[in-house]
Amino acid sequence: MAAGIIVFVAFVWKVGPGEIWQGVVNVGWMFPVIIALGGLRFFVRAYAWTLCTEPPPRLTAGQAFSAVIAGDAVGNATPLGPIVGEPAKAAYLGQQGSLQPALTALAIEYIFYTLSTAGMIAAGTIALLFAFELPPALEEFSELAVIAIAVLLVASIAILWRRAAGVRPL
């Protein structure tokens, strides 16, 4: 925690407190709302982690919240980002004796993150196809990519829904 405070103070010192305060003033009355939404996002992710595990042992909301915050901090503080930030969540919980549920929750989070990212890429590609006149080869490739993503999404959801042997909890 001390290292985090030192990094925070160094960051504020480098940017300048006046510059930071001016940014807060520019955002205005929405600043507390933005902070609250950011905290709510972390809380929802942590709560989802608790739902991804089955007793015993089940993660508590406090354990999951601490792990999500720790992993996000490590991911933001290092150049490797999610490559080290996500496993840091499981490592943090492993220190508390909750490694198995943490790995299960991390795997489920990765699955849903990947599926939602694929969906957003497909949606963006569809928007691109409607908004711009593309060269025929690029348009055809984009249409095939959207179809492939849709097939993969449907197949993934079907596999997860049926809880196939390869996707059972750890």
Short mmCIF file of C-alpha atoms in Angstrom, two decimals:
data_model
loop_
_atom_site.label_atom_id
_atom_site.label_comp_id
_atom_site.label_asym_id
_atom_site.label_seq_id
_atom_site.Cartn_x
_atom_site.Cartn_y
_atom_site.Cartn_z
CA MET A 1 0.00 0.00 0.00
CA ALA A 2 2.87 2.34 0.77
CA ALA A 3 4.27 1.82 -2.72
CA GLY A 4 0.88 2.72 -4.21
CA ILE A 5 0.73 5.92 -2.19
CA ILE A 6 4.26 6.85 -3.27
CA VAL A 7 3.41 6.27 -6.95
CA PHE A 8 0.20 8.32 -6.55
CA VAL A 9 2.05 11.24 -4.91
CA ALA A 10 4.76 11.10 -7.60
CA PHE A 11 2.10 11.14 -10.32
CA VAL A 12 0.27 14.10 -8.76
CA TRP A 13 3.57 15.95 -8.29
CA LYS A 14 4.62 15.34 -11.92
CA VAL A 15 1.29 16.41 -13.45
CA GLY A 16 0.76 19.21 -10.96
CA PRO A 17 -2.06 19.54 -8.43
CA GLY A 18 -3.35 22.69 -10.17
CA GLU A 19 -3.63 20.88 -13.50
CA ILE A 20 -5.48 17.99 -11.87
CA TRP A 21 -7.84 20.33 -10.03
CA GLN A 22 -8.56 22.24 -13.26
CA GLY A 23 -9.52 18.93 -14.90
CA VAL A 24 -11.91 18.17 -12.04
CA VAL A 25 -13.43 21.65 -12.32
CA ASN A 26 -13.83 21.22 -16.10
CA VAL A 27 -15.78 17.99 -15.57
CA GLY A 28 -17.96 19.82 -13.06
CA TRP A 29 -20.74 18.32 -11.01
CA MET A 30 -20.50 15.03 -12.92
CA PHE A 31 -17.10 14.25 -11.36
CA PRO A 32 -18.54 12.47 -8.29
CA VAL A 33 -20.96 10.58 -10.54
CA ILE A 34 -18.06 9.39 -12.72
CA ILE A 35 -16.11 8.28 -9.64
CA ALA A 36 -19.18 6.45 -8.29
CA LEU A 37 -19.75 4.69 -11.62
CA GLY A 38 -16.11 3.58 -11.67
CA GLY A 39 -16.45 2.15 -8.17
CA LEU A 40 -19.74 0.50 -9.08
CA ARG A 41 -18.04 -1.16 -12.06
CA PHE A 42 -15.43 -2.69 -9.75
CA PHE A 43 -18.10 -3.77 -7.28
CA VAL A 44 -20.21 -5.44 -9.98
CA ARG A 45 -17.16 -7.31 -11.31
CA ALA A 46 -16.30 -8.44 -7.79
CA TYR A 47 -19.86 -9.54 -7.10
CA ALA A 48 -19.88 -11.47 -10.38
CA TRP A 49 -16.73 -13.25 -9.18
CA THR A 50 -18.58 -14.40 -6.07
CA LEU A 51 -21.37 -15.78 -8.26
CA CYS A 52 -18.86 -17.70 -10.39
CA THR A 53 -17.74 -19.87 -7.52
CA GLU A 54 -19.48 -22.69 -5.74
CA PRO A 55 -19.05 -23.45 -2.06
CA PRO A 56 -16.84 -24.59 -0.50
CA PRO A 57 -14.91 -22.33 -0.53
CA ARG A 58 -16.94 -19.45 -1.94
CA LEU A 59 -15.34 -16.06 -2.38
CA THR A 60 -16.70 -13.29 -0.22
CA ALA A 61 -17.57 -9.96 -1.81
CA GLY A 62 -14.75 -8.33 0.17
CA GLN A 63 -12.15 -10.84 -1.03
CA ALA A 64 -13.30 -10.51 -4.62
CA PHE A 65 -13.42 -6.69 -4.46
CA SER A 66 -9.89 -6.54 -3.04
CA ALA A 67 -8.64 -8.89 -5.75
CA VAL A 68 -10.30 -6.92 -8.56
CA ILE A 69 -8.82 -3.65 -7.26
CA ALA A 70 -5.37 -5.21 -6.76
CA GLY A 71 -5.35 -6.78 -10.22
CA ASP A 72 -6.51 -3.58 -11.88
CA ALA A 73 -3.87 -1.56 -10.03
CA VAL A 74 -1.10 -3.96 -11.09
CA GLY A 75 -2.40 -3.94 -14.67
CA ASN A 76 -2.45 -0.14 -14.80
CA ALA A 77 0.91 0.32 -13.08
CA THR A 78 2.89 -1.99 -15.35
CA PRO A 79 3.52 -1.86 -19.08
CA LEU A 80 2.23 -5.42 -19.48
CA GLY A 81 -1.30 -4.43 -18.42
CA PRO A 82 -3.78 -7.31 -18.42
CA ILE A 83 -1.05 -9.91 -18.97
CA VAL A 84 0.00 -9.40 -15.34
CA GLY A 85 -3.08 -7.67 -13.94
CA GLU A 86 -5.52 -10.52 -14.41
CA PRO A 87 -3.31 -13.26 -12.94
CA ALA A 88 -2.51 -10.87 -10.08
CA LYS A 89 -6.15 -11.17 -9.02
CA ALA A 90 -5.83 -14.93 -8.66
CA ALA A 91 -2.43 -14.59 -6.96
CA TYR A 92 -3.87 -12.10 -4.48
CA LEU A 93 -6.65 -14.51 -3.57
CA GLY A 94 -4.22 -17.43 -3.52
CA GLN A 95 -2.41 -15.75 -0.65
CA GLN A 96 -5.68 -15.92 1.28
CA GLY A 97 -6.18 -19.60 0.50
CA SER A 98 -8.81 -19.01 -2.20
CA LEU A 99 -6.85 -19.92 -5.33
CA GLN A 100 -9.26 -22.50 -6.80
CA PRO A 101 -12.37 -20.28 -6.76
CA ALA A 102 -10.26 -17.37 -8.01
CA LEU A 103 -9.06 -19.36 -11.02
CA THR A 104 -12.63 -20.45 -11.77
CA ALA A 105 -13.89 -16.88 -11.57
CA LEU A 106 -10.98 -15.61 -13.67
CA ALA A 107 -11.66 -18.20 -16.39
CA ILE A 108 -15.36 -17.29 -16.49
CA GLU A 109 -14.55 -13.59 -16.60
CA TYR A 110 -12.17 -14.19 -19.53
CA ILE A 111 -14.83 -16.16 -21.40
CA PHE A 112 -17.44 -13.42 -21.01
CA TYR A 113 -14.92 -10.67 -21.76
CA THR A 114 -13.86 -12.45 -24.95
CA LEU A 115 -17.45 -13.03 -26.06
CA SER A 116 -18.46 -9.43 -25.35
CA THR A 117 -15.38 -8.14 -27.19
CA ALA A 118 -16.22 -10.31 -30.21
CA GLY A 119 -19.77 -8.95 -30.13
CA MET A 120 -18.52 -5.36 -30.05
CA ILE A 121 -16.13 -6.01 -32.95
CA ALA A 122 -19.02 -7.47 -34.95
CA ALA A 123 -21.25 -4.49 -34.09
CA GLY A 124 -18.50 -2.05 -35.10
CA THR A 125 -17.94 -3.90 -38.35
CA ILE A 126 -21.68 -3.81 -39.13
CA ALA A 127 -21.72 -0.07 -38.41
CA LEU A 128 -18.71 0.36 -40.72
CA LEU A 129 -20.49 -1.54 -43.49
CA PHE A 130 -23.58 0.68 -43.22
CA ALA A 131 -21.73 3.98 -42.77
CA PHE A 132 -19.10 3.81 -45.50
CA GLU A 133 -18.71 2.65 -49.07
CA LEU A 134 -15.90 0.12 -48.85
CA PRO A 135 -13.89 -1.49 -51.64
CA PRO A 136 -15.62 -4.73 -52.68
CA ALA A 137 -12.88 -7.01 -51.34
CA LEU A 138 -12.89 -5.31 -47.92
CA GLU A 139 -16.69 -5.33 -47.82
CA GLU A 140 -16.80 -9.05 -48.59
CA PHE A 141 -14.12 -9.84 -46.00
CA SER A 142 -15.99 -7.75 -43.40
CA GLU A 143 -19.25 -9.55 -44.07
CA LEU A 144 -17.51 -12.93 -43.75
CA ALA A 145 -15.88 -11.80 -40.51
CA VAL A 146 -19.25 -10.78 -39.03
CA ILE A 147 -20.75 -14.13 -40.05
CA ALA A 148 -17.80 -16.02 -38.52
CA ILE A 149 -18.06 -14.05 -35.27
CA ALA A 150 -21.81 -14.69 -35.13
CA VAL A 151 -21.30 -18.44 -35.63
CA LEU A 152 -18.58 -18.54 -32.97
CA LEU A 153 -20.74 -16.58 -30.53
CA VAL A 154 -23.72 -18.88 -31.03
CA ALA A 155 -21.52 -21.98 -30.72
CA SER A 156 -19.83 -20.64 -27.57
CA ILE A 157 -23.14 -19.77 -25.94
CA ALA A 158 -24.53 -23.21 -26.81
CA ILE A 159 -21.49 -24.94 -25.29
CA LEU A 160 -21.64 -22.82 -22.15
CA TRP A 161 -25.40 -23.27 -21.82
CA ARG A 162 -25.09 -27.04 -21.97
CA ARG A 163 -22.12 -26.94 -19.55
CA ALA A 164 -20.09 -29.30 -21.70
CA ALA A 165 -17.41 -31.38 -19.92
CA GLY A 166 -14.63 -29.02 -20.97
CA VAL A 167 -16.23 -25.99 -19.33
CA ARG A 168 -17.17 -27.33 -15.91
CA PRO A 169 -15.90 -25.44 -12.85
CA LEU A 170 -12.43 -26.34 -11.60
#
